[in-house]
Amino acid sequence: MPSVNGATIVNLGDVFVSALSTINPEGDGGAVNLLSNSNLSAETIDASGLVNGGNITVTADEIDLIGGSTSVISQGELLLQPLNPAQPIAIAASSNQLGTLTLKTSDLAALGDGFSQIVIGRDDSSGQIELLETVTFVDPTSIQATGTGGSIFTPFTISTSGNLLNLQADGRISVSDITSNGGGVEIISNSGDVAANNITSNGGDISLTAASDPTGINPAIAFTSLDSNSESGAGGAITLTAQGDIVGAAGGMIALGSAVGVDSGPLSVFTPGSVEFNSFSISSNGADLQIGDGTINPTAVAIAGNVSTGGGDLRVNSTGSLEFGAAGNTSQTLGGIFELTAGGSILLFSDGIETNGGDISITGSGIGIFTDADPFVAINSTGGVGGNITITATTSGINLGASSIDSGNLIRLNAATNANVGTLTAAGGDVEIGTEGFSFPQTVEIGGTVFTNGGNFRASSSGDIVFSDFLGSANTSGGIVTLTAGGAVLLPDNGIFSSGGNITINGSTVATVFTDGLTTLNSVGGVGDITIAATTNGIDLNGSAINSGGSIDLDAAGNINTGSLTTDGGNITIGSENLPQTVAIAGNV
């Protein structure tokens, strides 16, 4: 297609352009380049073409577009910039500002729709670019001050009509509200920090990138709310990338995903600094949430508030400590994976973690809950296909108090020191505490009941295993029970029932948890054997009954004290390995 020649005007004084046209009705429009070291005024500039428009570049100390609405048009790029890189720029002013390249509200109104991009500022601008009034950009727009020390300050709302908005500076970028009707929002500070209030993209991607505050006063990225959720289509991704700390303001939120269930972009947070979202809510409507990726992980993470993924996965990584949740709040993934991984301790604050079938994995140096008058957190993966729950304390203990753990499948707890939990319910899998391949916990304390619905229950400890709740019990409904301790095994008052599964208990001492307590060991319902061994002391079950569907084998270095012993045709053996000092049976055999 034919093209037309462009137009270039360079003048060291004032420039006035009445009507400049490089229009081409048959092909591409010609480029326009206007430059002045003083004031440049233009009534009309038209570089449009049948297919592509020509680029328009206007460079001056002051630019006045005086032709009225849509008097500057092209399908190409429009660049408005000062001649001096250090000159500040004011956008949407009511009148010209002395010593500043001022793009008045009337100048912006002169820009017609259809530019491929509008760029304000030089690629080496080192002054401040400031927004003086609310403004709307229809075309893709970039505001740049990437020269050394350049900054952007927009205390008023910026709106877009669905196209990309890009803000980039060398230094600090501080913005108020930004609203986009589906277009992306990119904010990049090459050497400084980013501070944002509320950014809403209605399905567009949101990306904040910063180095760090050179003064050390402000976080690298600070914001109040980021919302890329879409009511009608795919939600946009939200990406936060910094070299320093990232902070969400108290009372703020992150929202993303799709209200109509369309696959949407994730939340991704990358920084070697800390991440802090206090008194904060995060909802993703099906999108994934990820903080740290195993390569770039924060040194500490604190998330205090509601977290809901609506089916998306949640993964949080920290090289240091990790605090998650807030009292009165339940974190939900509705089928998605829930994964917390920390090089330091993990502290759980929320009233509950629910995945509705998604796996739950919590790994840290130690696992605990916030200590208050009634420390409790419910960890639940039931529903859906039933998720596994794995909790690992690599150098310290698991201290969940009376907290309950309900799994749709497996429960596996590993700790380097103590493991202290409440009720354990595995609806379709095993309960394992201190499994092979990991150092046994020093003590295991279960402050509730254990139920597996056919799965096995295994607990190992280098020290004691204690059922500390007065109403505690264990029921496997056919699964085996294996309790192995280097110290004492103190059995629950309400008994252990396996419905045909073997029951094997080994410890230095085997006794009821309360000195006057009675318990029942029962494997009736199949051919399950019951084997109890006290390696250095005795078996002291008071008058507790042992009922076996198979055999009963009791072995102790000290005394044996039990109640009735009953088998369904199996043998009863006392002292097969060691001869006990005394045997007292307070009941029938």
Coordinates of C-alpha atoms in Angstrom, one line a residue:
M1 CA 0.0 0.0 0.0
P2 CA 1.2 3.6 -0.6
S3 CA 2.4 5.7 2.3
V4 CA 3.0 9.4 2.7
N5 CA 6.0 11.3 3.9
G6 CA 6.0 12.5 7.5
A7 CA 6.4 16.0 8.8
T8 CA 9.1 17.3 11.0
I9 CA 9.2 20.8 12.6
V10 CA 12.1 21.8 14.8
N11 CA 12.3 25.3 16.2
L12 CA 14.4 26.8 19.0
G13 CA 11.6 29.2 19.8
D14 CA 7.8 29.1 20.1
V15 CA 6.0 26.9 17.6
F16 CA 2.4 27.3 16.4
V17 CA 0.8 24.6 14.2
S18 CA -2.5 25.5 12.7
A19 CA -3.4 22.4 10.7
L20 CA -0.9 19.6 10.1
S21 CA -1.9 16.5 8.2
T22 CA 0.0 13.4 7.1
I23 CA -3.2 11.5 6.5
N24 CA -3.2 8.8 3.9
P25 CA -6.7 7.5 2.8
E26 CA -5.1 4.7 0.9
G27 CA -2.3 3.3 3.1
D28 CA -0.3 4.2 6.2
G29 CA -0.3 7.7 7.7
G30 CA 3.0 9.6 7.9
A31 CA 4.9 10.3 11.1
V32 CA 4.8 13.7 12.8
N33 CA 7.7 15.0 14.8
L34 CA 7.4 18.4 16.5
L35 CA 10.1 19.9 18.7
S36 CA 10.5 23.2 20.5
N37 CA 12.7 24.4 23.3
S38 CA 9.9 26.7 24.4
N39 CA 6.2 26.6 23.9
L40 CA 4.5 24.5 21.2
S41 CA 0.8 25.1 20.3
A42 CA -1.1 23.0 17.9
E43 CA -4.7 23.2 16.6
T44 CA -5.1 20.0 14.6
I45 CA -2.7 17.1 13.9
D46 CA -3.9 14.2 11.8
A47 CA -1.5 11.3 11.0
S48 CA -4.2 8.7 10.4
G49 CA -4.2 6.2 7.6
L50 CA -6.4 3.6 6.0
V51 CA -4.5 0.8 7.7
N52 CA -2.0 2.2 10.2
G53 CA -1.5 5.7 11.4
G54 CA 1.8 7.5 11.7
N55 CA 3.5 8.1 15.0
I56 CA 3.2 11.5 16.5
T57 CA 6.0 12.9 18.7
V58 CA 5.6 16.3 20.4
T59 CA 8.6 17.6 22.4
A60 CA 8.6 21.0 24.1
D61 CA 8.9 22.8 27.4
E62 CA 5.1 23.5 27.2
I63 CA 2.6 21.7 25.0
D64 CA -0.8 23.3 24.3
L65 CA -3.3 21.4 22.1
I66 CA -5.8 24.1 21.4
G67 CA -7.9 22.6 18.6
G68 CA -10.7 21.2 20.9
S69 CA -12.0 17.7 21.3
T70 CA -10.4 15.0 19.2
S71 CA -8.2 17.4 17.2
V72 CA -5.1 15.2 17.5
I73 CA -5.7 11.8 15.8
S74 CA -3.8 8.7 14.5
Q75 CA -3.8 5.0 14.8
G76 CA -0.1 5.2 15.6
E77 CA 1.7 6.0 18.9
L78 CA 1.5 9.4 20.5
L79 CA 4.5 10.6 22.6
L80 CA 4.2 13.8 24.6
Q81 CA 7.5 14.7 26.4
P82 CA 9.6 17.7 27.7
L83 CA 12.8 18.7 25.9
N84 CA 14.6 18.7 29.3
P85 CA 14.7 15.3 30.9
A86 CA 14.7 16.9 34.4
Q87 CA 11.6 19.0 33.8
P88 CA 8.6 17.9 35.9
I89 CA 5.3 17.0 34.2
A90 CA 1.7 17.9 35.4
I91 CA -1.2 15.9 34.1
A92 CA -4.9 17.1 34.1
A93 CA -4.1 20.6 35.4
S94 CA -6.6 23.4 35.0
S95 CA -3.9 25.9 33.8
N96 CA -0.2 25.8 32.9
Q97 CA 2.3 25.4 35.7
L98 CA 5.4 27.5 35.7
G99 CA 8.6 25.5 34.9
T100 CA 6.5 22.3 34.2
L101 CA 5.3 20.6 31.1
T102 CA 1.6 20.9 31.8
L103 CA -0.9 18.6 30.0
K104 CA -4.1 20.4 30.9
T105 CA -7.5 18.8 31.0
S106 CA -8.2 20.5 27.7
D107 CA -5.0 19.1 26.2
L108 CA -6.1 15.6 27.1
A109 CA -9.6 16.2 25.6
A110 CA -7.9 17.0 22.3
L111 CA -6.6 13.5 22.0
G112 CA -8.9 11.4 19.7
D113 CA -9.6 7.7 20.3
G114 CA -7.7 5.0 18.5
F115 CA -4.0 5.6 19.3
S116 CA -2.0 2.3 19.5
Q117 CA -0.4 3.8 22.6
I118 CA -0.2 7.2 24.4
V119 CA 3.2 7.8 26.1
I120 CA 3.7 10.7 28.5
G121 CA 7.2 11.4 29.6
R122 CA 10.7 10.6 28.2
D123 CA 12.4 7.3 28.6
D124 CA 15.0 9.3 30.6
S125 CA 12.7 11.7 32.4
S126 CA 14.2 12.4 35.9
G127 CA 11.6 14.8 37.2
Q128 CA 8.3 14.1 39.0
I129 CA 5.2 13.4 37.0
E130 CA 2.1 14.4 39.0
L131 CA -1.6 14.0 38.4
L132 CA -3.6 17.1 39.4
E133 CA -7.1 15.8 38.8
T134 CA -9.1 12.7 38.0
V135 CA -8.5 11.5 34.5
T136 CA -9.7 8.8 32.1
F137 CA -7.5 7.2 29.4
V138 CA -9.3 5.5 26.5
D139 CA -6.3 4.2 24.6
P140 CA -3.3 2.1 26.0
T141 CA -1.3 4.6 28.1
S142 CA 2.2 4.6 29.5
I143 CA 3.4 7.3 31.9
Q144 CA 7.2 7.1 32.3
A145 CA 9.9 8.8 34.4
T146 CA 12.7 6.2 34.2
G147 CA 15.6 8.6 34.3
T148 CA 17.6 8.6 37.6
G149 CA 15.4 10.0 40.4
G150 CA 12.3 10.1 38.3
S151 CA 9.0 9.6 40.2
I152 CA 5.3 9.4 39.7
F153 CA 2.6 10.8 42.1
T154 CA -1.1 10.4 41.3
P155 CA -3.3 11.4 44.2
F156 CA -6.4 11.3 42.1
T157 CA -8.3 8.5 40.4
I158 CA -7.1 7.2 37.0
S159 CA -9.7 5.3 34.9
T160 CA -9.2 3.4 31.7
S161 CA -11.7 2.0 29.2
G162 CA -10.3 -1.5 29.0
N163 CA -6.7 -0.9 27.7
L164 CA -3.4 -1.3 29.4
L165 CA -2.2 1.4 31.8
N166 CA 1.6 1.3 32.5
L167 CA 3.3 3.5 35.1
Q168 CA 7.1 3.2 35.2
A169 CA 9.7 5.3 37.1
D170 CA 13.2 5.0 38.5
G171 CA 12.1 6.1 41.9
R172 CA 8.9 6.1 44.0
I173 CA 5.5 5.6 42.5
S174 CA 2.6 6.7 44.6
V175 CA -0.9 6.2 43.3
S176 CA -4.4 6.6 44.7
D177 CA -7.3 4.7 43.0
I178 CA -7.0 3.1 39.5
T179 CA -10.1 1.6 37.8
S180 CA -9.8 -0.3 34.6
N181 CA -12.7 -1.8 32.6
G182 CA -10.9 -5.0 31.8
G183 CA -7.5 -3.6 30.9
G184 CA -4.2 -4.5 32.6
V185 CA -2.5 -2.3 35.2
E186 CA 1.3 -2.3 35.4
I187 CA 3.3 -0.3 37.9
I188 CA 7.1 -0.6 37.9
S189 CA 9.6 1.2 40.1
N190 CA 13.1 0.3 38.9
S191 CA 15.0 1.6 42.0
G192 CA 12.3 2.7 44.5
D193 CA 9.0 1.6 46.1
V194 CA 5.4 1.5 45.0
A195 CA 2.5 2.7 47.2
A196 CA -1.0 2.1 45.9
N197 CA -4.5 2.6 47.4
N198 CA -7.2 0.7 45.5
I199 CA -6.7 -0.9 42.1
T200 CA -9.6 -2.5 40.3
S201 CA -9.2 -4.1 36.9
N202 CA -12.4 -6.0 36.2
G203 CA -10.6 -8.9 34.7
G204 CA -7.4 -7.3 33.6
D205 CA -4.0 -8.3 35.0
I206 CA -2.5 -6.3 37.8
S207 CA 1.3 -6.2 38.3
L208 CA 3.2 -4.3 40.9
T209 CA 7.0 -4.4 40.7
A210 CA 9.4 -2.5 42.9
A211 CA 13.0 -2.6 44.2
S212 CA 12.9 -1.1 47.7
D213 CA 12.6 2.3 49.5
P214 CA 16.1 3.8 49.5
T215 CA 15.2 5.5 52.8
G216 CA 14.3 2.2 54.5
I217 CA 11.1 3.8 55.9
N218 CA 8.5 2.3 53.5
P219 CA 7.9 -1.2 52.3
A220 CA 8.9 -2.0 48.8
I221 CA 5.2 -2.5 47.9
A222 CA 2.3 -1.2 50.0
F223 CA -1.3 -1.2 49.0
T224 CA -4.9 -1.3 50.3
S225 CA -6.8 -3.4 47.8
L226 CA -6.2 -5.2 44.5
D227 CA -9.2 -6.5 42.7
S228 CA -8.9 -8.3 39.3
N229 CA -12.1 -10.4 39.7
S230 CA -14.3 -10.7 36.6
E231 CA -18.1 -10.9 36.8
S232 CA -18.5 -12.2 33.3
G233 CA -15.2 -13.9 32.1
A234 CA -11.7 -14.8 33.2
G235 CA -10.2 -12.9 36.0
G236 CA -6.8 -11.3 35.7
A237 CA -3.6 -12.4 37.4
I238 CA -2.2 -10.4 40.2
T239 CA 1.6 -10.3 40.5
L240 CA 3.6 -8.6 43.2
T241 CA 7.4 -8.7 42.7
A242 CA 9.8 -6.8 45.0
Q243 CA 13.3 -6.8 46.4
G244 CA 12.0 -5.7 49.8
D245 CA 9.0 -6.0 52.0
I246 CA 5.4 -6.3 50.7
V247 CA 2.6 -5.0 53.0
G248 CA -1.2 -5.0 52.5
A249 CA -2.9 -2.3 54.7
A250 CA -5.1 -3.3 57.6
G251 CA -8.7 -3.6 56.4
G252 CA -7.6 -4.2 52.8
M253 CA -8.1 -7.1 50.5
I254 CA -7.1 -9.0 47.4
A255 CA -9.8 -10.3 45.1
L256 CA -9.3 -12.3 41.9
G257 CA -10.8 -15.1 39.9
S258 CA -14.1 -15.4 37.9
A259 CA -17.6 -15.1 39.2
V260 CA -18.8 -17.5 36.4
G261 CA -16.2 -20.2 37.0
V262 CA -13.8 -19.4 34.1
D263 CA -10.1 -20.3 34.6
S264 CA -8.4 -17.2 35.8
G265 CA -4.9 -15.8 36.5
P266 CA -3.3 -16.5 39.9
L267 CA -2.0 -14.4 42.7
S268 CA 1.8 -14.6 42.7
V269 CA 4.0 -12.9 45.3
F270 CA 7.8 -12.9 44.9
T271 CA 10.2 -11.2 47.3
P272 CA 13.2 -12.0 49.5
G273 CA 11.8 -9.6 52.0
S274 CA 8.7 -10.1 54.3
V275 CA 5.0 -10.4 53.3
E276 CA 2.5 -8.9 55.7
F277 CA -1.3 -9.0 55.2
N278 CA -2.8 -8.1 58.6
S279 CA -6.6 -7.7 59.2
F280 CA -6.9 -8.6 55.5
S281 CA -9.1 -10.7 53.3
I282 CA -8.1 -12.7 50.2
S283 CA -10.7 -14.3 48.0
S284 CA -9.8 -15.9 44.6
N285 CA -13.0 -17.3 43.2
G286 CA -11.2 -20.3 41.8
A287 CA -7.8 -18.8 41.0
D288 CA -4.6 -20.1 42.6
L289 CA -2.8 -18.2 45.4
Q290 CA 1.0 -18.5 45.6
I291 CA 3.4 -16.7 47.9
G292 CA 7.0 -17.7 47.1
D293 CA 7.8 -20.4 44.6
G294 CA 10.6 -22.3 46.3
T295 CA 13.2 -20.2 44.5
I296 CA 12.3 -16.6 45.6
N297 CA 10.7 -16.9 49.0
P298 CA 10.0 -14.3 51.6
T299 CA 11.9 -14.2 54.9
A300 CA 8.7 -14.1 56.9
V301 CA 5.0 -14.2 56.1
A302 CA 2.0 -13.0 58.2
I303 CA -1.5 -13.4 56.8
A304 CA -4.2 -12.4 59.3
G305 CA -7.8 -12.6 58.0
N306 CA -10.2 -14.6 55.8
V307 CA -8.7 -16.6 53.0
S308 CA -10.9 -18.3 50.5
T309 CA -9.9 -19.7 47.1
G310 CA -13.2 -21.0 45.8
G311 CA -11.5 -24.2 44.5
G312 CA -8.1 -22.8 43.7
D313 CA -4.8 -24.0 45.3
L314 CA -3.1 -22.0 48.1
R315 CA 0.6 -22.3 48.6
V316 CA 2.7 -20.2 50.9
N317 CA 6.4 -20.5 51.2
S318 CA 8.7 -18.7 53.7
T319 CA 12.4 -19.1 54.5
G320 CA 11.6 -17.9 58.0
S321 CA 8.5 -17.8 60.1
L322 CA 4.9 -18.1 58.8
E323 CA 1.8 -16.8 60.7
F324 CA -1.5 -17.7 59.1
G325 CA -5.2 -16.8 59.9
A326 CA -7.0 -14.8 62.4
A327 CA -9.4 -15.6 65.3
G328 CA -13.0 -15.9 64.2
N329 CA -12.0 -16.7 60.5
T330 CA -12.0 -19.9 58.6
S331 CA -9.7 -20.4 55.6
Q332 CA -11.3 -22.4 52.8
T333 CA -10.1 -23.8 49.4
L334 CA -13.2 -25.7 48.4
G335 CA -11.3 -28.5 46.8
G336 CA -8.0 -26.8 46.3
I337 CA -4.7 -27.7 47.8
F338 CA -3.7 -26.0 51.0
E339 CA 0.1 -25.9 51.6
L340 CA 2.2 -24.0 54.1
T341 CA 6.0 -24.4 54.0
A342 CA 8.4 -22.5 56.2
G343 CA 12.1 -22.8 57.2
G344 CA 11.0 -21.4 60.6
S345 CA 8.0 -21.9 62.8
I346 CA 4.4 -21.9 61.6
L347 CA 1.8 -20.4 63.9
L348 CA -1.9 -20.9 63.1
F349 CA -4.4 -18.3 64.3
S350 CA -7.6 -19.1 62.4
D351 CA -10.6 -21.0 63.8
G352 CA -10.4 -23.4 60.9
I353 CA -8.8 -24.6 57.7
E354 CA -11.2 -26.4 55.3
T355 CA -10.4 -27.8 51.9
N356 CA -13.5 -29.9 51.0
G357 CA -11.3 -32.7 49.6
G358 CA -8.1 -30.9 48.8
D359 CA -4.8 -32.0 50.4
I360 CA -3.4 -30.1 53.4
S361 CA 0.3 -29.9 53.9
I362 CA 1.9 -27.9 56.7
T363 CA 5.7 -28.1 57.1
G364 CA 7.9 -25.9 59.4
S365 CA 10.6 -26.1 62.0
G366 CA 7.7 -26.1 64.6
I367 CA 3.9 -26.0 64.3
G368 CA 1.8 -24.3 66.8
I369 CA -1.4 -22.2 67.4
F370 CA -1.8 -18.8 68.8
T371 CA -2.1 -19.1 72.6
D372 CA -5.2 -17.7 74.1
A373 CA -7.8 -18.8 76.7
D374 CA -9.1 -21.6 74.4
P375 CA -6.5 -22.4 71.8
F376 CA -8.2 -24.3 69.0
V377 CA -8.0 -24.7 65.2
A378 CA -10.0 -27.2 63.2
I379 CA -8.1 -28.7 60.2
N380 CA -10.5 -30.4 57.9
S381 CA -10.0 -32.0 54.4
T382 CA -13.3 -34.0 54.3
G383 CA -15.7 -33.7 51.4
G384 CA -15.0 -34.2 47.7
V385 CA -12.6 -37.1 47.1
G386 CA -11.1 -36.6 50.6
G387 CA -7.8 -35.0 51.0
N388 CA -4.7 -36.1 52.9
I389 CA -3.4 -34.1 55.8
T390 CA 0.3 -34.0 56.5
I391 CA 1.9 -31.9 59.3
T392 CA 5.6 -31.9 59.8
A393 CA 7.8 -30.1 62.4
T394 CA 11.4 -30.5 61.2
T395 CA 13.3 -29.4 64.2
S396 CA 10.8 -28.8 67.0
G397 CA 7.3 -30.0 67.8
I398 CA 3.6 -30.0 66.8
N399 CA 1.6 -28.2 69.5
L400 CA -2.0 -27.9 68.4
G401 CA -3.6 -28.2 71.9
A402 CA -7.2 -29.5 71.7
S403 CA -7.4 -28.8 67.9
S404 CA -9.2 -31.3 65.8
I405 CA -7.9 -32.8 62.5
D406 CA -10.5 -34.3 60.2
S407 CA -9.2 -35.9 57.0
G408 CA -11.0 -37.4 54.0
N409 CA -8.1 -39.7 53.7
L410 CA -4.7 -39.9 55.5
I411 CA -3.5 -38.1 58.6
R412 CA 0.3 -38.1 59.0
L413 CA 2.1 -36.2 61.8
N414 CA 5.9 -36.0 62.1
A415 CA 7.8 -34.0 64.7
A416 CA 11.4 -33.8 65.9
T417 CA 10.3 -33.2 69.5
N418 CA 6.7 -33.4 70.9
A419 CA 3.4 -33.9 69.0
N420 CA 0.4 -32.5 70.9
V421 CA -3.0 -32.8 69.1
G422 CA -6.7 -33.2 69.8
T423 CA -9.2 -35.4 68.0
L424 CA -7.9 -37.2 64.9
T425 CA -10.5 -38.5 62.4
A426 CA -9.5 -40.1 59.1
A427 CA -12.6 -40.9 57.2
G428 CA -10.9 -43.1 54.6
G429 CA -7.3 -43.5 55.4
D430 CA -4.7 -44.1 58.1
V431 CA -3.6 -42.1 61.1
E432 CA 0.2 -42.1 61.4
I433 CA 2.3 -40.3 64.0
G434 CA 6.0 -40.6 63.8
T435 CA 6.3 -42.8 60.7
E436 CA 9.4 -44.5 59.3
G437 CA 11.9 -42.4 57.6
F438 CA 11.6 -39.6 60.2
S439 CA 12.8 -39.2 63.7
F440 CA 10.2 -40.2 66.3
P441 CA 8.6 -37.5 68.4
Q442 CA 9.9 -37.2 71.9
T443 CA 6.3 -37.4 73.2
V444 CA 2.9 -37.8 71.6
E445 CA -0.1 -36.4 73.4
I446 CA -3.6 -36.9 72.0
G447 CA -6.2 -34.8 73.7
G448 CA -9.3 -36.3 72.1
T449 CA -10.4 -39.3 70.1
V450 CA -8.9 -41.2 67.1
F451 CA -11.2 -42.6 64.4
T452 CA -10.1 -44.1 61.1
N453 CA -13.2 -45.8 59.5
G454 CA -11.1 -48.8 58.5
G455 CA -7.7 -47.2 58.2
N456 CA -4.8 -48.1 60.4
F457 CA -3.7 -46.1 63.5
R458 CA 0.1 -46.0 64.1
A459 CA 1.9 -43.9 66.6
S460 CA 5.6 -44.0 67.5
S461 CA 7.5 -42.0 70.1
S462 CA 11.0 -42.0 71.5
G463 CA 9.3 -40.9 74.8
D464 CA 5.7 -41.3 76.0
I465 CA 2.4 -41.7 74.1
V466 CA -0.4 -40.2 76.2
F467 CA -4.2 -40.0 75.6
S468 CA -4.8 -37.0 77.9
D469 CA -8.5 -36.4 77.4
F470 CA -10.8 -37.9 80.1
L471 CA -13.2 -39.1 77.4
G472 CA -10.6 -40.1 74.9
S473 CA -10.8 -43.3 72.8
A474 CA -9.5 -44.8 69.5
N475 CA -11.6 -46.7 67.0
T476 CA -10.3 -48.0 63.7
S477 CA -13.4 -50.0 62.5
G478 CA -11.2 -52.8 61.2
G479 CA -7.8 -51.2 60.9
I480 CA -4.9 -52.2 63.0
V481 CA -3.6 -50.2 66.0
T482 CA 0.1 -50.0 66.7
L483 CA 1.5 -47.9 69.5
T484 CA 5.2 -47.9 70.0
A485 CA 7.0 -45.8 72.6
G486 CA 10.4 -45.6 74.2
G487 CA 8.6 -44.4 77.3
A488 CA 5.2 -45.0 78.7
V489 CA 2.0 -45.7 76.8
L490 CA -1.0 -44.2 78.7
L491 CA -4.2 -45.5 77.2
P492 CA -7.5 -43.6 76.8
D493 CA -10.2 -44.1 79.4
N494 CA -12.9 -44.9 76.8
G495 CA -10.9 -47.7 75.2
I496 CA -9.4 -48.8 72.0
F497 CA -11.6 -50.6 69.5
S498 CA -10.4 -52.2 66.2
S499 CA -13.3 -54.3 65.1
G500 CA -11.1 -57.2 64.0
G501 CA -7.8 -55.3 63.4
N502 CA -4.7 -56.3 65.4
I503 CA -3.9 -54.1 68.5
T504 CA -0.2 -53.9 69.3
I505 CA 1.1 -51.8 72.2
N506 CA 4.8 -51.5 73.2
G507 CA 6.3 -49.2 75.8
S508 CA 8.5 -49.1 78.8
T509 CA 5.2 -49.0 80.8
V510 CA 1.6 -49.6 79.6
A511 CA -1.1 -48.1 81.8
T512 CA -4.4 -46.2 81.9
V513 CA -3.9 -42.5 81.7
F514 CA -5.6 -41.9 85.0
T515 CA -4.5 -43.9 88.1
D516 CA -8.0 -45.1 88.9
G517 CA -9.2 -45.2 85.3
L518 CA -10.6 -48.2 83.4
T519 CA -10.2 -48.8 79.7
T520 CA -11.3 -51.4 77.2
L521 CA -9.1 -53.0 74.6
N522 CA -11.3 -54.7 72.0
S523 CA -10.5 -56.3 68.7
V524 CA -13.7 -58.3 68.5
G525 CA -15.4 -58.3 65.1
G526 CA -12.7 -60.2 63.3
V527 CA -9.6 -62.2 64.2
G528 CA -7.5 -59.4 65.5
D529 CA -4.9 -60.2 68.0
I530 CA -4.0 -58.0 71.0
T531 CA -0.4 -57.8 72.0
I532 CA 0.9 -55.7 74.9
A533 CA 4.6 -55.4 76.0
A534 CA 6.1 -53.4 78.8
T535 CA 9.8 -53.5 78.1
T536 CA 11.2 -52.1 81.5
N537 CA 8.3 -51.8 83.8
G538 CA 4.7 -53.2 84.1
I539 CA 1.3 -53.3 82.5
D540 CA -1.1 -51.5 84.8
L541 CA -4.6 -51.5 83.5
N542 CA -6.4 -51.7 86.9
G543 CA -9.6 -53.6 86.3
S544 CA -9.7 -52.9 82.5
A545 CA -11.0 -55.6 80.2
I546 CA -9.3 -57.0 77.2
N547 CA -11.5 -58.6 74.6
S548 CA -9.9 -60.1 71.5
G549 CA -11.2 -61.6 68.3
G550 CA -7.9 -63.5 68.1
S551 CA -5.3 -64.1 70.7
I552 CA -4.1 -62.1 73.8
D553 CA -0.3 -61.8 74.5
L554 CA 0.8 -59.8 77.6
D555 CA 4.5 -59.4 78.3
A556 CA 6.1 -57.2 81.0
A557 CA 9.4 -56.8 82.9
G558 CA 7.4 -55.7 86.0
N559 CA 3.9 -56.4 87.2
I560 CA 0.8 -57.1 85.1
N561 CA -2.5 -55.8 86.4
T562 CA -5.6 -56.3 84.2
G563 CA -9.3 -57.0 84.4
S564 CA -11.1 -59.7 82.4
L565 CA -9.3 -61.4 79.5
T566 CA -11.6 -62.7 76.7
T567 CA -10.8 -64.2 73.4
D568 CA -13.0 -65.7 70.6
G569 CA -11.2 -69.0 70.5
G570 CA -7.7 -67.6 70.5
N571 CA -4.9 -68.2 73.0
I572 CA -4.1 -66.1 76.1
T573 CA -0.4 -65.9 76.8
I574 CA 1.2 -64.0 79.7
G575 CA 5.0 -63.8 80.0
S576 CA 6.1 -65.3 76.6
E577 CA 9.2 -63.2 76.5
N578 CA 9.8 -61.9 80.0
L579 CA 8.5 -63.4 83.3
P580 CA 6.5 -60.6 85.0
Q581 CA 7.1 -60.1 88.7
T582 CA 3.4 -60.5 89.6
V583 CA 0.2 -61.1 87.6
A584 CA -3.1 -59.8 88.9
I585 CA -6.3 -60.4 86.9
A586 CA -9.3 -58.7 88.4
G587 CA -11.9 -60.6 86.4
N588 CA -12.7 -63.6 84.3
V589 CA -10.4 -65.4 81.8

